Short mmCIF file of C-alpha atoms and ligand atoms in Angstrom, two decimals:
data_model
loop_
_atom_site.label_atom_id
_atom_site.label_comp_id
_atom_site.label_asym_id
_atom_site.label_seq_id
_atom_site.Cartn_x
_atom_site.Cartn_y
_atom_site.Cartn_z
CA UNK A 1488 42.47 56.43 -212.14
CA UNK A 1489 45.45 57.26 -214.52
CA UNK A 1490 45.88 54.51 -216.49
CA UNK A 1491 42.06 52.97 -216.62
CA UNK A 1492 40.65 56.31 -217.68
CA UNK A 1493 37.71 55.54 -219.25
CA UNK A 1494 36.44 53.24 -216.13
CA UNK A 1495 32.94 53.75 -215.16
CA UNK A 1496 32.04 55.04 -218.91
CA UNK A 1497 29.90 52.62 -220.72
CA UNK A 1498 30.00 52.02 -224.32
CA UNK A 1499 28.30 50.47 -226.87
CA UNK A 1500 30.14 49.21 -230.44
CA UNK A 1501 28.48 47.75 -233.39
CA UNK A 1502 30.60 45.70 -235.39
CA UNK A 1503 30.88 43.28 -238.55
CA UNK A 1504 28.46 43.37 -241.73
CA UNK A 1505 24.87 42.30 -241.33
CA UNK A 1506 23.41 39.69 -243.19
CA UNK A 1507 19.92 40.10 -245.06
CA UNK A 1508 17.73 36.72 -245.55
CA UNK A 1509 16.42 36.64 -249.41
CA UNK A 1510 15.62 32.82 -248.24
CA UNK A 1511 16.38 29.98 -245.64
CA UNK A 1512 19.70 29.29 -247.33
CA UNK A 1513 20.63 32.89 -249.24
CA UNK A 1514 21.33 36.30 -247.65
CA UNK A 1515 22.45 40.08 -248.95
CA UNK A 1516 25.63 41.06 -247.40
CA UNK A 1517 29.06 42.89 -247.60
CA UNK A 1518 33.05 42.50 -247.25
CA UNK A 1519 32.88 43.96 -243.70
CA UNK A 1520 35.44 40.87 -240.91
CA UNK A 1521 34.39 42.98 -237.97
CA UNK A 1522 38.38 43.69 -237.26
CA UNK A 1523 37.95 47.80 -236.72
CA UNK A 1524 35.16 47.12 -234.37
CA UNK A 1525 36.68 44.09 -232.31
CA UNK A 1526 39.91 46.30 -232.26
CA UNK A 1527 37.99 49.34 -230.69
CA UNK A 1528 36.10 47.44 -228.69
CA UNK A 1529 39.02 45.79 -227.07
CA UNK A 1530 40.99 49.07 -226.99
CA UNK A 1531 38.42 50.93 -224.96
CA UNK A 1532 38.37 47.58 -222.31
CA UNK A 1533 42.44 48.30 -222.17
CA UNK A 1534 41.25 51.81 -221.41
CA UNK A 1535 38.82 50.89 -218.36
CA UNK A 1536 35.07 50.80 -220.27
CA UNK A 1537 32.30 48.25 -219.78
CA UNK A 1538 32.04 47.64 -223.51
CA UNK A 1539 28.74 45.70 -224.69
CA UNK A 1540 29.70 44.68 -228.43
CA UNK A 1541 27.07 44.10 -230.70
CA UNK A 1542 27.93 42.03 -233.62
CA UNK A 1543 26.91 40.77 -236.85
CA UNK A 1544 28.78 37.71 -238.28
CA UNK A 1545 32.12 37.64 -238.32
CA UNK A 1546 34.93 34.82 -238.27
CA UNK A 1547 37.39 36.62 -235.91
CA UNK A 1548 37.36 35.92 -231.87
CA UNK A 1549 35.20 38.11 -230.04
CA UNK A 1550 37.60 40.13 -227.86
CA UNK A 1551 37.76 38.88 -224.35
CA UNK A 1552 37.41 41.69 -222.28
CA UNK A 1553 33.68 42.92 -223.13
CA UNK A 1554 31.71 42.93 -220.73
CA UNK A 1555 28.83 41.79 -223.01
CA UNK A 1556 28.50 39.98 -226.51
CA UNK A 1557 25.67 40.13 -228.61
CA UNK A 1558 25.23 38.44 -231.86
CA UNK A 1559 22.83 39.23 -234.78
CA UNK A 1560 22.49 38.56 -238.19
CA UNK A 1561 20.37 41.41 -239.96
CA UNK A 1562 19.91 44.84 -239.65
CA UNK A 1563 16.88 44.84 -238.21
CA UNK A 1564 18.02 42.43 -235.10
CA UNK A 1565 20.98 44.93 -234.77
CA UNK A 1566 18.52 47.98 -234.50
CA UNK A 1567 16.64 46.63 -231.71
CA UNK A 1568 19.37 45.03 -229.66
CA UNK A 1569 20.97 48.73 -229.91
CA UNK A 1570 17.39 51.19 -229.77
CA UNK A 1571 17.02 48.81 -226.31
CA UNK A 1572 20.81 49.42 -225.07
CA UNK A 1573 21.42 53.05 -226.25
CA UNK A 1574 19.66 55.29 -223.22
CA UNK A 1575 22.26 53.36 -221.16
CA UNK A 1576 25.22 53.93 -222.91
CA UNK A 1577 27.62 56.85 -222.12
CA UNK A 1578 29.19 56.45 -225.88
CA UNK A 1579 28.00 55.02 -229.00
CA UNK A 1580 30.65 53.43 -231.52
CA UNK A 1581 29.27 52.65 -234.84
CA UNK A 1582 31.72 50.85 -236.81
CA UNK A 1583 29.02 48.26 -237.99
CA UNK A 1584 28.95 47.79 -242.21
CA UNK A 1585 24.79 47.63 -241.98
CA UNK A 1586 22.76 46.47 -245.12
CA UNK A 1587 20.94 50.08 -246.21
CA UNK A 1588 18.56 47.77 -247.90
CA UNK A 1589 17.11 44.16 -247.16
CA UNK A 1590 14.76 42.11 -249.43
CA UNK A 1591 11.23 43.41 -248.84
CA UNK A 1592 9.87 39.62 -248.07
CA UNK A 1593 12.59 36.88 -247.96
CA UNK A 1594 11.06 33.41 -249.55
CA UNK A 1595 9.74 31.45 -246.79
CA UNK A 1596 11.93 28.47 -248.97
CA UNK A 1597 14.39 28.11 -251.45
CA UNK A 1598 14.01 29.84 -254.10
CA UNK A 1599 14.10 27.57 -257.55
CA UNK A 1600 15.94 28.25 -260.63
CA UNK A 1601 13.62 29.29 -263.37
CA UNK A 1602 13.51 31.75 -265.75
CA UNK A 1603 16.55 33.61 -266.73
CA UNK A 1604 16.49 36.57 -264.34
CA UNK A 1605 14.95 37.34 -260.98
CA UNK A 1606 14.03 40.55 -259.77
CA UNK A 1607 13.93 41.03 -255.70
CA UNK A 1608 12.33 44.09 -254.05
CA UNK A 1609 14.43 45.62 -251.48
CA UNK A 1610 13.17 47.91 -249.01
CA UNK A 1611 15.57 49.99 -246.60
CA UNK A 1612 16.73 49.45 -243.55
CA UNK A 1613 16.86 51.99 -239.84
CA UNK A 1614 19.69 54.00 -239.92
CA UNK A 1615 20.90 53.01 -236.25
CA UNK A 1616 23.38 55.42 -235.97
CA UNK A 1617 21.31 58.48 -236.77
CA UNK A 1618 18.53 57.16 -234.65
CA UNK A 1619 20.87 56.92 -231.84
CA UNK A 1620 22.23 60.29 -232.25
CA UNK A 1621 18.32 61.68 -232.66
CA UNK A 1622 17.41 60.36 -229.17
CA UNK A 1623 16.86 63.16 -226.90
CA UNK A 1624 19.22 62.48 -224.83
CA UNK A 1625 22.01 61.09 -226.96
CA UNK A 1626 25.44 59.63 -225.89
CA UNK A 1627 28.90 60.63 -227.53
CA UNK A 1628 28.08 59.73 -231.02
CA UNK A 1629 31.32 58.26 -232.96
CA UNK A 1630 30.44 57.29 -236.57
CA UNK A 1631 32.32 55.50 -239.35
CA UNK A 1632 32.45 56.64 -243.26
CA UNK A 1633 33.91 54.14 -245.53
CA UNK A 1634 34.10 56.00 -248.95
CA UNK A 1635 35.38 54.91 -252.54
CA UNK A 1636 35.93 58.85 -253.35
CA UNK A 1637 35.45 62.23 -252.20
CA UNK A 1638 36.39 61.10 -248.49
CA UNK A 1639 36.70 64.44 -246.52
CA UNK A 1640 33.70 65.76 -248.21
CA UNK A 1641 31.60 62.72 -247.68
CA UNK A 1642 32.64 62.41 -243.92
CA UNK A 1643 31.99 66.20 -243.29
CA UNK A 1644 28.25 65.46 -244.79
CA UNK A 1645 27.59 62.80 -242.46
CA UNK A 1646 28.86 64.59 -239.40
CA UNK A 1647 26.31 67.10 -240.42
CA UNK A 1648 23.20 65.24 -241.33
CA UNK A 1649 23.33 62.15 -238.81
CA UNK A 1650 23.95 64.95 -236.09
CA UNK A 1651 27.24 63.21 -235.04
CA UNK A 1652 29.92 63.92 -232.28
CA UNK A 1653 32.67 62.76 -233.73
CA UNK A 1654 33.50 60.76 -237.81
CA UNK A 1655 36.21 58.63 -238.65
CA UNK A 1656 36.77 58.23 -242.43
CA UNK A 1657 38.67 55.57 -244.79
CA UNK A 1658 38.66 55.52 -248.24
CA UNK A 1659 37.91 51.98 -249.75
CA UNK A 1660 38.00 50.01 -252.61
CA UNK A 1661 41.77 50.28 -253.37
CA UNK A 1662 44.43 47.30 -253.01
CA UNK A 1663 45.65 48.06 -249.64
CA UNK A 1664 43.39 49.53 -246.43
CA UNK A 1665 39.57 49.41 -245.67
CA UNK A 1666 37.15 46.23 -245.75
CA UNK A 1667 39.07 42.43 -245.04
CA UNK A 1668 42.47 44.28 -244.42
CA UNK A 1669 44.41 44.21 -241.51
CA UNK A 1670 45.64 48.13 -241.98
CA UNK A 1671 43.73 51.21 -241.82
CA UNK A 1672 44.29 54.86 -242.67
CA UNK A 1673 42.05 57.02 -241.29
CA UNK A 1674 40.46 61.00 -241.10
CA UNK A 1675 38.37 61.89 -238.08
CA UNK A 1676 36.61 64.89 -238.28
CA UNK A 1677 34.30 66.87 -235.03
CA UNK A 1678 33.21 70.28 -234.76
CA UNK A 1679 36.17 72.08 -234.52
CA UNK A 1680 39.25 69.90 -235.02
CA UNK A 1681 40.14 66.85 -236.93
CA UNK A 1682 43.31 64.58 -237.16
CA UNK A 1683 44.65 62.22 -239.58
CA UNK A 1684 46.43 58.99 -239.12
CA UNK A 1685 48.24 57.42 -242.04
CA UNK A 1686 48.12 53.70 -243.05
CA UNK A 1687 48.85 51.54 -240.30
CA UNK A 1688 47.57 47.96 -238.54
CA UNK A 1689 44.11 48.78 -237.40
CA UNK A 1690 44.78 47.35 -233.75
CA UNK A 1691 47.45 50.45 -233.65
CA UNK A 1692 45.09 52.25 -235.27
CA UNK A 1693 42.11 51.61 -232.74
CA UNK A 1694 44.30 52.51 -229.43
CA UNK A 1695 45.27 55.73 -231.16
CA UNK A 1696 41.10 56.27 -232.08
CA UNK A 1697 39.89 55.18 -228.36
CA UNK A 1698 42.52 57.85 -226.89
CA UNK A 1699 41.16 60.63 -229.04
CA UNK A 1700 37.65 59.84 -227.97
CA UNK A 1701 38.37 59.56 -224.63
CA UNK A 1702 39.80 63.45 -224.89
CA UNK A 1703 36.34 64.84 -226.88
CA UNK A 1704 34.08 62.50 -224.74
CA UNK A 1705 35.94 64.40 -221.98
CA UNK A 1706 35.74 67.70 -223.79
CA UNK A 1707 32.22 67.32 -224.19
CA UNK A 1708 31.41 66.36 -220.85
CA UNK A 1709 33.21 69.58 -219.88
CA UNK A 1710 31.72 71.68 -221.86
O1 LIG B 1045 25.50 56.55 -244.28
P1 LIG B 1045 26.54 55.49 -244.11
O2 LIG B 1045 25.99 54.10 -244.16
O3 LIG B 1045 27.73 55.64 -244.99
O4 LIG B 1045 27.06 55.75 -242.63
C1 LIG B 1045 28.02 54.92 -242.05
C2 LIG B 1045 27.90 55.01 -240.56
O5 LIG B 1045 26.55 54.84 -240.13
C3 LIG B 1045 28.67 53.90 -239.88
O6 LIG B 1045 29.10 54.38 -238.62
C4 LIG B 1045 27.62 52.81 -239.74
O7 LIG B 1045 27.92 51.91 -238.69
C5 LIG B 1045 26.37 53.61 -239.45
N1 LIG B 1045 25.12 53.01 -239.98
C6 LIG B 1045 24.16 52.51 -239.08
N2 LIG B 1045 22.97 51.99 -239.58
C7 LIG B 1045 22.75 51.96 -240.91
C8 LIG B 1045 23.71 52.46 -241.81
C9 LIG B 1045 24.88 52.97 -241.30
O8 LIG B 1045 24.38 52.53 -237.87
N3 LIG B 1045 21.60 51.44 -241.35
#
């Protein structure tokens, strides 16, 4: 089918920050609104995939077309909705800003003001991506970098050491692009090509992404 080209090809996109509990009413988190994600995931829907979107909080409307939502708060929740959905999945889209750490033992209840500083223990969290891409059979890994410096360099690393298919790299941090932006530029990177889009709105962004992973997905399958 021409125009639905990705139909029958299931993937699976992790979106939004996480949230990490330090107590009932406190958590850890980061400046991640979900958009890249929600715009992938509804790209690859426009392109024909069953897309099952797991999220972590985030204010924006979950894109209509997926075939399945899941909501989760921490890291750990996100691991194991994705470790139980992953041997089904044809492609795996991690665009998710995960916590690398979470507090070791979050207070059962508030914690009190006392004395003048507060130390918490943090312990780190499963790297879901690289556990996906370890499994033995793994789907078409696609991983984000989000980078303050050193982008290409950086991007090329984790390609390498998470054992990736595919990398798509932002630098952020500055005054336009990246985290609670509507625009985007980004560097993807595989084995043996890369392209590079400049700044532009990240829904444009994510049809131009889902179209170039449709083509290695394809070239992998091929190969
Ligand atoms: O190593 P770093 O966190 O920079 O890697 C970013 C990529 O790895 C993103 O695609 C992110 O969604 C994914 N990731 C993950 N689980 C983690 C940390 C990062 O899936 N615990």
């Amino acid at each position: 089918n021409a125009d639905r080209p990705l139909r029958g090809v299931s993937v699976l996109v992790t979106a939004g920050p996480t949230r990490e509990p330090l107590d009932p009413v406190r958590y850890l988190g980061n400046r991640s609104s979900g958009r890249m994600g929600y715009a992938l995931a509804e790209a690859l829907c426009e392109r024909g995939a069953q897309v099952v979107l797991v999220t972590g909080p985030s204010a924006l409307p979950p894109p209509p077309a997926v075939a399945e939502l899941v909501r989760v708060e921490t890291a750990l929740q996100m691991h194991a909705e994705v470790m139980r959905r992953s041997p089904a999945c044809d492609i795996f889209v991690a665009t998710a800003a995960v916590a690398d750490y979470r507090p070791a033992a979050p207070a059962g209840q508030k914690i009190k003001k006392s004395a003048d500083a507060l130390t918490v223990h943090l312990v780190r969290n499963p790297d879901i991506l690289a556990e996906v891409a370890a499994l033995p059979r793994p789907p078409f890994t696609l991983g984000f970098a989000a980078e303050t410096h050193d982008v290409e360099t950086a991007a090329r690393g984790k390609l390498r050491d998470k054992r990736l298919d595919m990398i798509a790299a932002n630098h952020v941090g500055g005054t336009v692009g990246g985290f609670e932006h509507s625009e985007n530029a980004l560097l993807v990177i595989w084995n043996g090509g890369q392209r590079e889009w400049p700044m532009m709105p990240k829904v444009e962004l994510a049809r131009a992404l889902a179209m170039l992973l449709e083509e290695r997905y394809a070239a992998r399958q091929a190969a």
